[in-house]
Structure formats: C-alpha cells, structure tokens
Amino acid sequence: MTERTGTLILAGTPIGRAEDASPRLRAALADAAVIAAEDTRRLRRLTAELGVRPAGRVVSYYDHNERSRAAELIEELRAGRDVLVVTDAGMPGVSDPGYRLVTAAVEAGVPVTALPGPSAVTTALVVSGLPCDRFCFEGFLPRRPAERARALARLADEPRTMVFFEAPHRLPAALTAMVEAFGADRPAAVCRELTKTYEEVRRGPLAELAAWAEPGVKGEITVVVGGASAPEKTADPAELAAAVADLERRGVPRKAAIAEVARRDGLPKRVVYDAVVAARR
C-alpha cells in the first residue's frame, strides 16, 4: 500500500434536471482519477449537459459486476487514486450499487466520503403531504405476488410514513397489494418523474390511487404511504369514575383528579369528566 490511499467518494447525481448538480459534483467529475458509473452512457450524457470533461478513467459499476469490480476499485484506492461512484440518479447505495464497495473500503481502511445530492426518497416525502418527522425507506418491493404480500403484511402496523420505489409496469399490482395489506383508506401519494418536465404527484386513499394507476403509468415512480394510526384508547366509564372518586377520597380536588386519571390512561380530560358526570346520575 502507498503512503497515501485514495478516497472513495459517493456522489449524489440529479434525479431529473442536470442543473440540480452541485458545484462539488462538477469538480469531482472533472478531477477524479477513476469514475465508477452505473451506466457509462448516462454518465457521458450528464457530463455533456454539465459541460464537464472527465480527466480520469471511466469504468462500469452496476448490479451484475458490483462484486467483481469492487476488488479492482479497492486496488485503485490502495494505489492512491480517488474513486468517484455515481449511479443513474440519486445516491449510490440507496437501492443502487455502492454498498458492497463501501463495505470493502471500510474493511481495507480506505477513507469514504459522500457528496450530498438530490434524493428521490426525501423529495417524494416532503411533497407527499404526509408526516415527514419519522419515516422508513423500504426500497423496491419483491416482484413475486406472494413475497410482496408477505413483505407488506409485516409493515401493516408500521407507524412511520413509508417510502417505496416501484417500476411503472408493476405499480398497479403494488398499489392493489397495499390496499389489501394496509386498507383502502390509507393515505398515500404516487410521485412520478420528480423534478422533471412532467412531474406529477397524485395524493389520495390507496384504493383511489390503485384505480388511477390501473390503465398504466409511465416514468420513474416513488410511492409514499402514511403509517398506521395508533388504535384509539377505550376505557370503562365506571372504572374512570371510580378512579376519580378514589383520588377525591385522598383529598385531591375533583378537577385535578380528572386531569390525573386522563393523563394516566392517555385519554382526553373530557372523556373522564363525562364518565364522572354519568356516574353521579
């Protein structure tokens, strides 16, 4: 190994418009000794649109050669050459090649960094109109119906907003399967061609979206689905009234007792108050 190893750089590329590329991405494309691209033709198209001429060697790095190419790229890094990894769109490693190379680089003690860029996951999330404070990314669903149904069944009680990628020709079947797993009324959004000329965001209940998609949909698809609602808490009014009465016997004022029982049981104070009134009647 040379005294200085190269750095593995994961670069986020535009998901639609080339002008979304950052100045750092432009510089990295021009300067990297090696560029590992998911599709070298798309890379050439992107660099042409950006007016960038790569000085380094360009190699293909995609699903079917990811494992074998990783060893070659690690040797480039060991020799002190920086390796820039780019996918067709978005961040390498997020449902795209990159994870295996990062793992190999970490094991080899090679520095790993990233150039932030656009992400279909977070872009779809923020325009969906669904809660963004907590979410989970589930990538592509299994292609086989039975496996897809099992995967969705495991997510039926997931409380966080969920983000999925889906191929356009599989979208109707995927949405129908979500209706079966999550219910017809679960809120969702289908985001198509994000940041591109024909961007479209369809929001509504899953059943409505499944019917809309049935004739066929084109373009890059990201689906955002609302999380499961927490089950409504119920309580026996007689038990609530008895709990308030017990606190009152201990010297707690009625108003404070109602507030305490409501807090303890996770209920609105009005529910406890109504139970007390009903018991007195």
Short mmCIF file of C-alpha atoms in Angstrom, two decimals:
data_model
loop_
_atom_site.label_atom_id
_atom_site.label_comp_id
_atom_site.label_asym_id
_atom_site.label_seq_id
_atom_site.Cartn_x
_atom_site.Cartn_y
_atom_site.Cartn_z
CA MET A 1 0.00 0.00 0.00
CA THR A 2 1.25 3.50 -0.81
CA GLU A 3 1.74 6.10 1.90
CA ARG A 4 -1.47 7.81 0.85
CA THR A 5 -4.57 5.88 -0.11
CA GLY A 6 -7.21 7.33 -2.35
CA THR A 7 -10.66 8.32 -1.13
CA LEU A 8 -13.86 6.57 -2.11
CA ILE A 9 -16.38 9.28 -2.97
CA LEU A 10 -20.10 8.51 -3.25
CA ALA A 11 -21.74 11.26 -5.26
CA GLY A 12 -25.44 12.06 -5.46
CA THR A 13 -26.45 12.84 -9.05
CA PRO A 14 -29.55 14.74 -10.24
CA ILE A 15 -32.79 12.73 -10.24
CA GLY A 16 -34.16 14.79 -13.09
CA ARG A 17 -32.65 18.10 -14.12
CA ALA A 18 -28.91 18.39 -14.74
CA GLU A 19 -28.92 21.92 -13.32
CA ASP A 20 -29.54 20.41 -9.87
CA ALA A 21 -25.92 19.16 -9.89
CA SER A 22 -23.81 20.80 -7.21
CA PRO A 23 -20.52 22.61 -7.94
CA ARG A 24 -18.73 19.91 -5.90
CA LEU A 25 -20.17 17.19 -8.16
CA ARG A 26 -18.98 19.07 -11.26
CA ALA A 27 -15.48 19.38 -9.79
CA ALA A 28 -15.37 15.72 -8.73
CA LEU A 29 -16.45 14.52 -12.18
CA ALA A 30 -13.67 16.58 -13.73
CA ASP A 31 -10.92 15.65 -11.27
CA ALA A 32 -11.46 12.05 -10.05
CA ALA A 33 -8.81 9.57 -11.17
CA VAL A 34 -11.47 6.86 -11.60
CA ILE A 35 -15.21 7.21 -12.09
CA ALA A 36 -17.29 4.09 -11.45
CA ALA A 37 -20.65 4.63 -13.17
CA GLU A 38 -23.81 2.53 -13.08
CA ASP A 39 -24.37 3.39 -16.75
CA THR A 40 -21.44 4.92 -18.63
CA ARG A 41 -23.72 6.20 -21.38
CA ARG A 42 -25.84 8.16 -18.90
CA LEU A 43 -22.67 9.47 -17.31
CA ARG A 44 -21.47 10.77 -20.68
CA ARG A 45 -24.85 12.42 -21.21
CA LEU A 46 -24.71 14.06 -17.77
CA THR A 47 -21.14 15.36 -18.18
CA ALA A 48 -22.03 16.74 -21.61
CA GLU A 49 -25.02 18.61 -20.16
CA LEU A 50 -22.81 19.96 -17.37
CA GLY A 51 -20.03 20.94 -19.75
CA VAL A 52 -17.56 18.76 -17.82
CA ARG A 53 -14.80 16.67 -19.39
CA PRO A 54 -13.67 13.86 -17.03
CA ALA A 55 -9.92 13.55 -16.83
CA GLY A 56 -9.96 10.13 -15.17
CA ARG A 57 -10.72 6.61 -16.31
CA VAL A 58 -14.42 5.68 -16.52
CA VAL A 59 -15.49 2.11 -15.68
CA SER A 60 -18.89 0.48 -15.40
CA TYR A 61 -20.17 -0.44 -11.95
CA TYR A 62 -23.64 -1.95 -11.83
CA ASP A 63 -25.60 -4.75 -10.14
CA HIS A 64 -24.16 -7.66 -12.11
CA ASN A 65 -20.48 -6.71 -11.85
CA GLU A 66 -20.59 -4.95 -8.48
CA ARG A 67 -18.93 -7.77 -6.57
CA SER A 68 -16.12 -8.42 -9.06
CA ARG A 69 -15.48 -4.74 -9.82
CA ALA A 70 -15.16 -3.88 -6.13
CA ALA A 71 -11.82 -5.67 -5.82
CA GLU A 72 -10.42 -3.75 -8.79
CA LEU A 73 -11.58 -0.43 -7.40
CA ILE A 74 -10.10 -1.17 -3.98
CA GLU A 75 -6.74 -1.67 -5.67
CA GLU A 76 -7.08 1.71 -7.34
CA LEU A 77 -7.77 3.23 -3.93
CA ARG A 78 -4.82 1.43 -2.35
CA ALA A 79 -2.64 2.89 -5.09
CA GLY A 80 -3.61 6.38 -4.01
CA ARG A 81 -6.21 7.17 -6.66
CA ASP A 82 -9.58 8.68 -5.74
CA VAL A 83 -12.61 6.72 -6.97
CA LEU A 84 -15.86 8.55 -7.63
CA VAL A 85 -19.03 6.39 -7.64
CA VAL A 86 -22.15 7.64 -9.42
CA THR A 87 -25.45 5.98 -10.24
CA ASP A 88 -28.03 6.87 -12.87
CA ALA A 89 -29.80 9.16 -10.40
CA GLY A 90 -29.66 9.76 -6.68
CA MET A 91 -27.20 8.48 -4.09
CA PRO A 92 -25.12 5.31 -4.61
CA GLY A 93 -26.05 2.53 -2.20
CA VAL A 94 -29.70 3.58 -1.87
CA SER A 95 -31.36 0.87 -3.98
CA ASP A 96 -28.37 1.27 -6.31
CA PRO A 97 -24.84 -0.19 -6.44
CA GLY A 98 -22.44 1.08 -3.79
CA TYR A 99 -22.96 -0.81 -0.54
CA ARG A 100 -20.54 -3.65 -1.27
CA LEU A 101 -17.79 -1.26 -2.32
CA VAL A 102 -18.24 0.86 0.81
CA THR A 103 -18.02 -2.27 2.96
CA ALA A 104 -14.84 -3.37 1.19
CA ALA A 105 -13.32 0.10 1.53
CA VAL A 106 -14.07 0.25 5.25
CA GLU A 107 -12.50 -3.19 5.75
CA ALA A 108 -9.43 -2.05 3.80
CA GLY A 109 -9.07 1.10 5.88
CA VAL A 110 -9.78 3.36 2.91
CA PRO A 111 -11.40 6.76 3.58
CA VAL A 112 -15.03 7.01 2.46
CA THR A 113 -16.94 10.25 1.95
CA ALA A 114 -20.03 11.47 0.13
CA LEU A 115 -21.06 14.44 -1.98
CA PRO A 116 -24.66 15.23 -0.99
CA GLY A 117 -27.17 15.47 -3.79
CA PRO A 118 -30.83 15.10 -4.74
CA SER A 119 -32.70 12.09 -3.39
CA ALA A 120 -35.99 10.72 -4.71
CA VAL A 121 -36.71 9.40 -1.21
CA THR A 122 -36.69 12.71 0.63
CA THR A 123 -38.02 14.68 -2.35
CA ALA A 124 -41.11 12.45 -2.57
CA LEU A 125 -41.52 12.50 1.19
CA VAL A 126 -41.66 16.28 1.50
CA VAL A 127 -44.12 16.78 -1.39
CA SER A 128 -46.38 13.88 -0.39
CA GLY A 129 -48.34 15.84 2.19
CA LEU A 130 -47.78 13.02 4.69
CA PRO A 131 -45.91 13.24 8.03
CA CYS A 132 -42.16 13.71 7.50
CA ASP A 133 -40.91 13.73 11.09
CA ARG A 134 -40.38 9.96 11.15
CA PHE A 135 -40.20 7.71 8.09
CA CYS A 136 -38.71 4.48 6.80
CA PHE A 137 -37.42 3.65 3.33
CA GLU A 138 -38.40 0.19 2.04
CA GLY A 139 -36.87 0.34 -1.46
CA PHE A 140 -38.37 -1.94 -4.12
CA LEU A 141 -41.00 -4.49 -3.10
CA PRO A 142 -40.50 -8.15 -4.10
CA ARG A 143 -41.67 -8.90 -7.63
CA ARG A 144 -43.48 -12.15 -6.83
CA PRO A 145 -47.04 -11.58 -5.54
CA ALA A 146 -46.77 -13.92 -2.55
CA GLU A 147 -43.45 -12.45 -1.39
CA ARG A 148 -44.77 -8.92 -1.92
CA ALA A 149 -47.88 -9.70 0.13
CA ARG A 150 -45.76 -11.06 2.99
CA ALA A 151 -43.47 -8.02 2.94
CA LEU A 152 -46.44 -5.63 3.11
CA ALA A 153 -48.15 -7.68 5.82
CA ARG A 154 -45.07 -7.16 8.01
CA LEU A 155 -45.49 -3.40 7.53
CA ALA A 156 -49.23 -3.23 8.23
CA ASP A 157 -48.70 -1.83 11.76
CA GLU A 158 -45.67 0.36 10.92
CA PRO A 159 -46.46 3.78 12.46
CA ARG A 160 -43.90 5.72 10.39
CA THR A 161 -44.51 7.10 6.90
CA MET A 162 -43.17 4.57 4.37
CA VAL A 163 -41.36 5.29 1.10
CA PHE A 164 -41.10 2.75 -1.73
CA PHE A 165 -39.56 2.66 -5.19
CA GLU A 166 -41.58 0.86 -7.88
CA ALA A 167 -41.28 0.13 -11.58
CA PRO A 168 -44.10 1.74 -13.59
CA HIS A 169 -45.31 -1.57 -15.08
CA ARG A 170 -45.62 -3.07 -11.56
CA LEU A 171 -47.27 -0.04 -9.94
CA PRO A 172 -50.94 -1.15 -10.34
CA ALA A 173 -50.24 -4.55 -8.76
CA ALA A 174 -48.17 -2.97 -5.98
CA LEU A 175 -50.89 -0.46 -5.09
CA THR A 176 -53.55 -3.18 -5.14
CA ALA A 177 -51.42 -5.26 -2.77
CA MET A 178 -51.05 -2.23 -0.49
CA VAL A 179 -54.84 -1.84 -0.40
CA GLU A 180 -55.10 -5.45 0.77
CA ALA A 181 -52.36 -5.04 3.39
CA PHE A 182 -53.00 -1.50 4.66
CA GLY A 183 -56.67 -0.88 3.85
CA ALA A 184 -58.43 1.04 1.10
CA ASP A 185 -58.48 4.33 3.02
CA ARG A 186 -54.78 4.52 4.00
CA PRO A 187 -53.48 7.90 2.72
CA ALA A 188 -50.70 7.76 0.15
CA ALA A 189 -49.02 9.63 -2.69
CA VAL A 190 -47.61 8.44 -6.01
CA CYS A 191 -44.78 10.68 -7.18
CA ARG A 192 -43.88 10.42 -10.86
CA GLU A 193 -40.95 11.96 -12.73
CA LEU A 194 -39.84 14.06 -9.75
CA THR A 195 -38.06 17.32 -10.70
CA LYS A 196 -38.56 16.56 -14.41
CA THR A 197 -40.70 18.34 -17.00
CA TYR A 198 -43.73 16.09 -16.49
CA GLU A 199 -43.55 15.82 -12.71
CA GLU A 200 -46.80 14.62 -11.19
CA VAL A 201 -47.84 13.93 -7.59
CA ARG A 202 -51.11 12.07 -7.02
CA ARG A 203 -52.40 12.08 -3.45
CA GLY A 204 -55.33 10.19 -2.01
CA PRO A 205 -56.51 6.92 -0.42
CA LEU A 206 -54.72 3.81 -1.66
CA ALA A 207 -57.84 2.42 -3.36
CA GLU A 208 -58.24 5.64 -5.35
CA LEU A 209 -54.60 5.60 -6.41
CA ALA A 210 -54.79 1.93 -7.42
CA ALA A 211 -57.75 2.69 -9.68
CA TRP A 212 -55.91 5.66 -11.20
CA ALA A 213 -52.81 3.56 -11.93
CA GLU A 214 -54.69 0.60 -13.43
CA PRO A 215 -54.63 1.84 -17.08
CA GLY A 216 -50.85 2.25 -16.86
CA VAL A 217 -48.35 4.83 -15.66
CA LYS A 218 -45.01 5.87 -17.16
CA GLY A 219 -41.84 7.31 -15.67
CA GLU A 220 -39.78 6.97 -12.51
CA ILE A 221 -42.08 6.17 -9.58
CA THR A 222 -41.79 6.76 -5.83
CA VAL A 223 -44.70 5.79 -3.56
CA VAL A 224 -45.22 7.32 -0.13
CA VAL A 225 -47.70 5.68 2.27
CA GLY A 226 -48.92 7.01 5.58
CA GLY A 227 -48.10 5.00 8.69
CA ALA A 228 -50.64 3.02 10.70
CA SER A 229 -52.70 5.06 13.14
CA ALA A 230 -52.42 4.20 16.80
CA PRO A 231 -55.52 2.34 17.97
CA GLU A 232 -57.95 4.55 19.84
CA LYS A 233 -57.79 4.02 23.56
CA THR A 234 -61.02 3.00 25.26
CA ALA A 235 -61.86 2.73 28.90
CA ASP A 236 -64.80 1.63 31.03
CA PRO A 237 -66.58 4.83 32.20
CA ALA A 238 -67.39 3.20 35.55
CA GLU A 239 -63.70 2.45 36.13
CA LEU A 240 -62.74 6.01 35.25
CA ALA A 241 -65.32 7.44 37.64
CA ALA A 242 -64.15 5.07 40.38
CA ALA A 243 -60.52 6.15 39.88
CA VAL A 244 -61.50 9.82 40.21
CA ALA A 245 -63.57 9.09 43.31
CA ASP A 246 -60.61 7.25 44.88
CA LEU A 247 -58.37 10.27 44.36
CA GLU A 248 -61.04 12.58 45.79
CA ARG A 249 -61.22 10.43 48.93
CA ARG A 250 -57.49 11.03 49.32
CA GLY A 251 -58.03 14.77 49.27
CA VAL A 252 -57.33 15.50 45.58
CA PRO A 253 -59.69 18.16 44.16
CA ARG A 254 -62.07 16.80 41.52
CA LYS A 255 -60.63 18.85 38.66
CA ALA A 256 -57.10 17.72 39.47
CA ALA A 257 -58.27 14.11 39.93
CA ILE A 258 -59.90 14.12 36.48
CA ALA A 259 -56.70 15.52 34.95
CA GLU A 260 -54.58 12.88 36.72
CA VAL A 261 -56.76 9.96 35.55
CA ALA A 262 -56.82 11.34 31.99
CA ARG A 263 -53.02 11.64 31.99
CA ARG A 264 -52.54 8.16 33.45
CA ASP A 265 -54.81 6.47 30.91
CA GLY A 266 -53.82 8.61 27.92
CA LEU A 267 -57.35 9.96 27.44
CA PRO A 268 -58.82 13.41 26.84
CA LYS A 269 -59.96 15.06 30.07
CA ARG A 270 -63.44 15.45 28.56
CA VAL A 271 -63.81 11.63 28.39
CA VAL A 272 -63.01 11.28 32.10
CA TYR A 273 -65.25 14.23 33.04
CA ASP A 274 -68.19 12.72 31.13
CA ALA A 275 -67.64 9.40 32.95
CA VAL A 276 -67.76 11.19 36.33
CA VAL A 277 -70.96 13.02 35.39
CA ALA A 278 -72.59 9.80 34.15
CA ALA A 279 -71.69 8.01 37.39
CA ARG A 280 -73.28 10.76 39.50
CA ARG A 281 -76.50 10.43 37.55
#
